[in-house]
Amino acid sequence: MKKNLLVTLSLVSAITLSACGSSDDTSASEESSDSKQETAETTEKETDSKSGESESEDDDAKEEDSDGGDWEHQVGDTNDDGTLRLLARNDTSETIETGPFTLDFPQVTVSEIVEWPEELTDVYDTEPTGVIQIDIEVSNSSEDTLRFHMDKATITTSTGEQLEPDFLSSDHLGGEFIGAVNKSGSVRYMLENSDPNEIEWVRILINGPSDENYERIGEDVDVQIDF
């Protein structure tokens, strides 16, 4: 039953990062032998053709970068299930250091609920208005076993909501770090009262990391992400 529930909750996952592939450069060498002149001319024609295609691909890549970088989904798109529409994204936050940990937010997004799945009405007491997703990458540079609970971050919004993570649809990536390990995943928050279209910023608050004796070894994280 729990497994089915988690599969169902994937329907409300916010639009995730998907990097576009890059094209390879092409080159050709000229042959000077008179006996292979015809082959060289053919090769040169093929090379010119490939070079033109490569330039065209580069132009397309530049145009794509100006429109939204390496993101597969852009603001205004709906996810594959048609349940969410991406309203805002911030992927420019700086790396945060706290104790021996480094913390990055590759993207923070705000999405509105387009269609709340009927099968989730028995799971949630109320139908949320939207979803805030925080993608997290964290690294421990120490060889010690430490604790850091990024996936328990509290957030507040410019619309006046204070929210805790929706653990059923979020990745469980915090807790114990046994030595120099890396973790990454997404933490999601269900908007209860706000209009997601009106959210201008999200403030993220995370308790600092601690050692095995639960003694703090780093500062609390308090960062605002603007849209």
Short mmCIF file of the C-alpha atoms (twelve columns), coordinates in Angstrom:
data_MODEL
# 
_entry.id   MODEL 
# 
loop_
_atom_site.group_PDB 
_atom_site.id 
_atom_site.type_symbol 
_atom_site.label_atom_id 
_atom_site.label_alt_id 
_atom_site.label_comp_id 
_atom_site.label_asym_id 
_atom_site.label_seq_id 
_atom_site.Cartn_x 
_atom_site.Cartn_y 
_atom_site.Cartn_z 
_atom_site.pdbx_PDB_model_num 
ATOM 1   C CA . MET A 1   0.000  0.000  0.000   1 
ATOM 2   C CA . LYS A 2   2.810  2.410  0.860   1 
ATOM 3   C CA . LYS A 3   4.574  1.665  -2.418  1 
ATOM 4   C CA . ASN A 4   1.422  2.438  -4.394  1 
ATOM 5   C CA . LEU A 5   1.035  5.678  -2.486  1 
ATOM 6   C CA . LEU A 6   4.529  6.843  -3.375  1 
ATOM 7   C CA . VAL A 7   3.996  5.981  -7.013  1 
ATOM 8   C CA . THR A 8   0.788  8.004  -7.010  1 
ATOM 9   C CA . LEU A 9   2.514  10.959 -5.412  1 
ATOM 10  C CA . SER A 10  4.954  11.129 -8.295  1 
ATOM 11  C CA . LEU A 11  2.107  12.765 -10.216 1 
ATOM 12  C CA . VAL A 12  2.570  15.935 -8.163  1 
ATOM 13  C CA . SER A 13  6.342  16.114 -8.514  1 
ATOM 14  C CA . ALA A 14  7.467  19.504 -9.808  1 
ATOM 15  C CA . ILE A 15  9.126  19.841 -13.203 1 
ATOM 16  C CA . THR A 16  12.692 18.596 -12.862 1 
ATOM 17  C CA . LEU A 17  15.993 19.536 -14.358 1 
ATOM 18  C CA . SER A 18  16.913 17.983 -17.689 1 
ATOM 19  C CA . ALA A 19  20.094 19.094 -19.399 1 
ATOM 20  C CA . CYS A 20  20.270 19.205 -23.175 1 
ATOM 21  C CA . GLY A 21  23.051 17.323 -24.930 1 
ATOM 22  C CA . SER A 22  25.815 19.168 -26.753 1 
ATOM 23  C CA . SER A 23  26.929 18.536 -30.322 1 
ATOM 24  C CA . ASP A 24  30.447 17.355 -31.226 1 
ATOM 25  C CA . ASP A 25  32.775 19.483 -33.369 1 
ATOM 26  C CA . THR A 26  33.817 18.026 -36.735 1 
ATOM 27  C CA . SER A 27  37.094 18.422 -38.633 1 
ATOM 28  C CA . ALA A 28  38.720 16.973 -41.755 1 
ATOM 29  C CA . SER A 29  42.245 16.779 -43.123 1 
ATOM 30  C CA . GLU A 30  43.248 17.426 -46.731 1 
ATOM 31  C CA . GLU A 31  45.161 14.831 -48.755 1 
ATOM 32  C CA . SER A 32  47.897 16.100 -51.047 1 
ATOM 33  C CA . SER A 33  48.464 12.992 -53.169 1 
ATOM 34  C CA . ASP A 34  47.470 13.464 -56.848 1 
ATOM 35  C CA . SER A 35  46.393 9.819  -57.039 1 
ATOM 36  C CA . LYS A 36  43.799 10.484 -54.280 1 
ATOM 37  C CA . GLN A 37  42.603 13.864 -55.556 1 
ATOM 38  C CA . GLU A 38  39.088 12.659 -56.299 1 
ATOM 39  C CA . THR A 39  38.773 11.122 -52.834 1 
ATOM 40  C CA . ALA A 40  40.081 14.320 -51.245 1 
ATOM 41  C CA . GLU A 41  37.567 16.458 -53.121 1 
ATOM 42  C CA . THR A 42  34.730 14.165 -52.023 1 
ATOM 43  C CA . THR A 43  35.947 14.258 -48.431 1 
ATOM 44  C CA . GLU A 44  36.184 18.061 -48.558 1 
ATOM 45  C CA . LYS A 45  32.606 18.350 -49.791 1 
ATOM 46  C CA . GLU A 46  31.390 16.054 -47.021 1 
ATOM 47  C CA . THR A 47  33.398 18.030 -44.452 1 
ATOM 48  C CA . ASP A 48  31.933 21.332 -45.652 1 
ATOM 49  C CA . SER A 49  28.464 19.816 -45.376 1 
ATOM 50  C CA . LYS A 50  29.105 18.593 -41.815 1 
ATOM 51  C CA . SER A 51  30.680 21.941 -40.903 1 
ATOM 52  C CA . GLY A 52  27.565 23.742 -42.100 1 
ATOM 53  C CA . GLU A 53  25.402 21.403 -40.031 1 
ATOM 54  C CA . SER A 54  27.639 21.970 -36.995 1 
ATOM 55  C CA . GLU A 55  27.360 25.767 -37.364 1 
ATOM 56  C CA . SER A 56  23.599 25.430 -37.663 1 
ATOM 57  C CA . GLU A 57  23.506 23.302 -34.484 1 
ATOM 58  C CA . ASP A 58  25.674 25.871 -32.681 1 
ATOM 59  C CA . ASP A 59  23.286 28.637 -33.724 1 
ATOM 60  C CA . ASP A 60  20.352 26.598 -32.454 1 
ATOM 61  C CA . ALA A 61  22.167 25.984 -29.161 1 
ATOM 62  C CA . LYS A 62  22.870 29.697 -28.744 1 
ATOM 63  C CA . GLU A 63  19.235 30.500 -29.445 1 
ATOM 64  C CA . GLU A 64  18.160 27.852 -26.909 1 
ATOM 65  C CA . ASP A 65  20.553 29.292 -24.295 1 
ATOM 66  C CA . SER A 66  19.041 32.739 -24.740 1 
ATOM 67  C CA . ASP A 67  15.559 31.291 -24.282 1 
ATOM 68  C CA . GLY A 68  16.177 29.180 -21.181 1 
ATOM 69  C CA . GLY A 69  19.582 27.554 -21.048 1 
ATOM 70  C CA . ASP A 70  19.835 23.816 -20.600 1 
ATOM 71  C CA . TRP A 71  16.341 23.341 -19.161 1 
ATOM 72  C CA . GLU A 72  14.035 20.969 -20.987 1 
ATOM 73  C CA . HIS A 73  10.935 22.616 -19.486 1 
ATOM 74  C CA . GLN A 74  10.542 26.366 -19.509 1 
ATOM 75  C CA . VAL A 75  8.338  28.667 -17.454 1 
ATOM 76  C CA . GLY A 76  4.778  28.220 -18.684 1 
ATOM 77  C CA . ASP A 77  5.203  24.530 -19.558 1 
ATOM 78  C CA . THR A 78  3.232  21.741 -17.900 1 
ATOM 79  C CA . ASN A 79  4.845  18.530 -16.653 1 
ATOM 80  C CA . ASP A 80  4.448  15.211 -18.449 1 
ATOM 81  C CA . ASP A 81  1.349  14.282 -16.446 1 
ATOM 82  C CA . GLY A 82  -0.334 17.616 -17.092 1 
ATOM 83  C CA . THR A 83  -0.880 18.100 -13.356 1 
ATOM 84  C CA . LEU A 84  1.472  21.049 -12.823 1 
ATOM 85  C CA . ARG A 85  2.398  24.240 -14.683 1 
ATOM 86  C CA . LEU A 86  5.811  25.801 -14.033 1 
ATOM 87  C CA . LEU A 87  5.395  29.440 -13.014 1 
ATOM 88  C CA . ALA A 88  8.840  30.510 -11.803 1 
ATOM 89  C CA . ARG A 89  12.390 29.218 -11.491 1 
ATOM 90  C CA . ASN A 90  15.590 30.449 -9.851  1 
ATOM 91  C CA . ASP A 91  18.801 28.595 -10.695 1 
ATOM 92  C CA . THR A 92  21.312 31.289 -9.767  1 
ATOM 93  C CA . SER A 93  21.797 30.803 -6.013  1 
ATOM 94  C CA . GLU A 94  25.365 30.742 -4.683  1 
ATOM 95  C CA . THR A 95  27.052 27.858 -2.893  1 
ATOM 96  C CA . ILE A 96  26.532 27.939 0.873   1 
ATOM 97  C CA . GLU A 97  29.138 26.705 3.369   1 
ATOM 98  C CA . THR A 98  28.266 25.600 6.898   1 
ATOM 99  C CA . GLY A 99  30.890 23.712 8.876   1 
ATOM 100 C CA . PRO A 100 32.422 21.036 6.619   1 
ATOM 101 C CA . PHE A 101 29.343 21.010 4.365   1 
ATOM 102 C CA . THR A 102 28.741 22.775 1.065   1 
ATOM 103 C CA . LEU A 103 25.143 23.242 -0.036  1 
ATOM 104 C CA . ASP A 104 23.759 24.139 -3.453  1 
ATOM 105 C CA . PHE A 105 20.245 24.755 -4.773  1 
ATOM 106 C CA . PRO A 106 20.489 23.915 -8.517  1 
ATOM 107 C CA . GLN A 107 16.924 25.126 -8.922  1 
ATOM 108 C CA . VAL A 108 13.997 26.352 -6.861  1 
ATOM 109 C CA . THR A 109 10.646 26.324 -8.656  1 
ATOM 110 C CA . VAL A 110 7.064  27.391 -8.116  1 
ATOM 111 C CA . SER A 111 4.317  25.477 -9.919  1 
ATOM 112 C CA . GLU A 112 0.555  25.736 -9.867  1 
ATOM 113 C CA . ILE A 113 -1.791 22.780 -9.667  1 
ATOM 114 C CA . VAL A 114 -3.513 22.385 -13.021 1 
ATOM 115 C CA . GLU A 115 -5.437 19.232 -12.137 1 
ATOM 116 C CA . TRP A 116 -5.322 17.572 -8.729  1 
ATOM 117 C CA . PRO A 117 -5.348 13.765 -9.222  1 
ATOM 118 C CA . GLU A 118 -8.563 12.253 -7.913  1 
ATOM 119 C CA . GLU A 119 -6.676 9.406  -6.251  1 
ATOM 120 C CA . LEU A 120 -4.908 11.911 -3.971  1 
ATOM 121 C CA . THR A 121 -8.090 13.285 -2.417  1 
ATOM 122 C CA . ASP A 122 -8.002 10.537 0.204   1 
ATOM 123 C CA . VAL A 123 -4.324 11.199 0.963   1 
ATOM 124 C CA . TYR A 124 -4.402 14.957 1.566   1 
ATOM 125 C CA . ASP A 125 -6.898 16.765 3.781   1 
ATOM 126 C CA . THR A 126 -7.096 19.715 1.406   1 
ATOM 127 C CA . GLU A 127 -6.246 20.291 -2.237  1 
ATOM 128 C CA . PRO A 128 -3.077 22.388 -2.503  1 
ATOM 129 C CA . THR A 129 -2.907 25.402 -4.773  1 
ATOM 130 C CA . GLY A 130 0.648  24.789 -5.902  1 
ATOM 131 C CA . VAL A 131 4.003  23.142 -5.261  1 
ATOM 132 C CA . ILE A 132 7.353  24.655 -4.337  1 
ATOM 133 C CA . GLN A 133 10.292 22.404 -5.206  1 
ATOM 134 C CA . ILE A 134 13.828 22.884 -3.892  1 
ATOM 135 C CA . ASP A 135 16.531 20.827 -5.589  1 
ATOM 136 C CA . ILE A 136 19.454 20.245 -3.225  1 
ATOM 137 C CA . GLU A 137 23.055 19.094 -3.635  1 
ATOM 138 C CA . VAL A 138 25.150 18.708 -0.468  1 
ATOM 139 C CA . SER A 139 28.691 17.504 0.177   1 
ATOM 140 C CA . ASN A 140 30.491 16.597 3.387   1 
ATOM 141 C CA . SER A 141 34.247 17.289 3.190   1 
ATOM 142 C CA . SER A 142 34.965 15.668 6.559   1 
ATOM 143 C CA . GLU A 143 35.831 12.026 7.144   1 
ATOM 144 C CA . ASP A 144 33.787 12.108 10.356  1 
ATOM 145 C CA . THR A 145 30.240 10.828 10.658  1 
ATOM 146 C CA . LEU A 146 28.039 13.935 10.820  1 
ATOM 147 C CA . ARG A 147 24.348 14.857 10.695  1 
ATOM 148 C CA . PHE A 148 22.677 17.428 8.477   1 
ATOM 149 C CA . HIS A 149 18.921 17.562 7.872   1 
ATOM 150 C CA . MET A 150 18.461 19.674 4.741   1 
ATOM 151 C CA . ASP A 151 15.284 17.765 3.887   1 
ATOM 152 C CA . LYS A 152 13.620 19.153 7.029   1 
ATOM 153 C CA . ALA A 153 14.013 22.788 6.017   1 
ATOM 154 C CA . THR A 154 11.206 25.172 6.932   1 
ATOM 155 C CA . ILE A 155 10.272 27.754 4.307   1 
ATOM 156 C CA . THR A 156 8.323  30.986 4.368   1 
ATOM 157 C CA . THR A 157 6.924  32.750 1.325   1 
ATOM 158 C CA . SER A 158 6.297  36.348 0.290   1 
ATOM 159 C CA . THR A 159 2.572  35.536 0.512   1 
ATOM 160 C CA . GLY A 160 2.833  34.845 4.265   1 
ATOM 161 C CA . GLU A 161 2.836  31.038 4.405   1 
ATOM 162 C CA . GLN A 162 5.164  29.005 6.621   1 
ATOM 163 C CA . LEU A 163 5.505  25.443 5.355   1 
ATOM 164 C CA . GLU A 164 7.160  22.165 6.293   1 
ATOM 165 C CA . PRO A 165 8.300  19.587 3.707   1 
ATOM 166 C CA . ASP A 166 5.797  17.202 2.183   1 
ATOM 167 C CA . PHE A 167 7.700  14.049 3.119   1 
ATOM 168 C CA . LEU A 168 5.533  11.728 1.012   1 
ATOM 169 C CA . SER A 169 6.555  13.369 -2.271  1 
ATOM 170 C CA . SER A 170 10.060 14.524 -1.252  1 
ATOM 171 C CA . ASP A 171 13.359 12.685 -1.441  1 
ATOM 172 C CA . HIS A 172 14.900 11.633 1.866   1 
ATOM 173 C CA . LEU A 173 18.452 12.914 1.566   1 
ATOM 174 C CA . GLY A 174 19.308 14.376 4.971   1 
ATOM 175 C CA . GLY A 175 20.357 12.698 8.188   1 
ATOM 176 C CA . GLU A 176 23.635 10.866 8.687   1 
ATOM 177 C CA . PHE A 177 26.680 11.457 6.472   1 
ATOM 178 C CA . ILE A 178 29.244 8.703  7.014   1 
ATOM 179 C CA . GLY A 179 32.427 10.469 5.972   1 
ATOM 180 C CA . ALA A 180 33.031 12.479 2.804   1 
ATOM 181 C CA . VAL A 181 29.868 11.653 0.859   1 
ATOM 182 C CA . ASN A 182 27.570 13.578 -1.473  1 
ATOM 183 C CA . LYS A 183 23.784 13.587 -1.590  1 
ATOM 184 C CA . SER A 184 21.232 15.163 -3.905  1 
ATOM 185 C CA . GLY A 185 17.475 15.214 -4.313  1 
ATOM 186 C CA . SER A 186 14.326 17.338 -4.230  1 
ATOM 187 C CA . VAL A 187 12.243 18.596 -1.308  1 
ATOM 188 C CA . ARG A 188 8.665  19.677 -2.030  1 
ATOM 189 C CA . TYR A 189 6.185  21.902 -0.214  1 
ATOM 190 C CA . MET A 190 2.441  22.023 -0.828  1 
ATOM 191 C CA . LEU A 191 0.989  25.529 -0.873  1 
ATOM 192 C CA . GLU A 192 -2.120 25.601 1.273   1 
ATOM 193 C CA . ASN A 193 -3.576 29.094 0.957   1 
ATOM 194 C CA . SER A 194 -1.444 31.169 -1.402  1 
ATOM 195 C CA . ASP A 195 -1.935 31.918 -5.071  1 
ATOM 196 C CA . PRO A 196 1.302  30.526 -6.546  1 
ATOM 197 C CA . ASN A 197 1.238  33.243 -9.205  1 
ATOM 198 C CA . GLU A 198 1.825  35.838 -6.469  1 
ATOM 199 C CA . ILE A 199 4.925  34.310 -4.898  1 
ATOM 200 C CA . GLU A 200 7.913  36.657 -5.289  1 
ATOM 201 C CA . TRP A 201 10.405 34.942 -2.999  1 
ATOM 202 C CA . VAL A 202 10.961 31.915 -0.781  1 
ATOM 203 C CA . ARG A 203 13.031 31.975 2.407   1 
ATOM 204 C CA . ILE A 204 14.775 28.687 3.296   1 
ATOM 205 C CA . LEU A 205 15.731 27.956 6.922   1 
ATOM 206 C CA . ILE A 206 17.835 24.885 7.804   1 
ATOM 207 C CA . ASN A 207 19.348 23.963 11.169  1 
ATOM 208 C CA . GLY A 208 23.137 23.748 11.038  1 
ATOM 209 C CA . PRO A 209 24.936 20.390 10.932  1 
ATOM 210 C CA . SER A 210 26.001 18.527 14.069  1 
ATOM 211 C CA . ASP A 211 28.433 15.796 15.056  1 
ATOM 212 C CA . GLU A 212 27.690 12.347 16.480  1 
ATOM 213 C CA . ASN A 213 27.101 13.916 19.902  1 
ATOM 214 C CA . TYR A 214 24.580 16.341 18.414  1 
ATOM 215 C CA . GLU A 215 26.907 19.290 19.000  1 
ATOM 216 C CA . ARG A 216 26.541 22.016 16.373  1 
ATOM 217 C CA . ILE A 217 29.521 22.264 14.025  1 
ATOM 218 C CA . GLY A 218 28.133 24.811 11.550  1 
ATOM 219 C CA . GLU A 219 25.915 27.853 11.230  1 
ATOM 220 C CA . ASP A 220 22.194 27.675 10.522  1 
ATOM 221 C CA . VAL A 221 21.243 28.299 6.887   1 
ATOM 222 C CA . ASP A 222 18.942 31.254 6.206   1 
ATOM 223 C CA . VAL A 223 18.710 32.222 2.544   1 
ATOM 224 C CA . GLN A 224 16.110 33.992 0.405   1 
ATOM 225 C CA . ILE A 225 15.463 32.880 -3.176  1 
ATOM 226 C CA . ASP A 226 13.886 35.553 -5.389  1 
ATOM 227 C CA . PHE A 227 11.797 34.918 -8.500  1 
# 
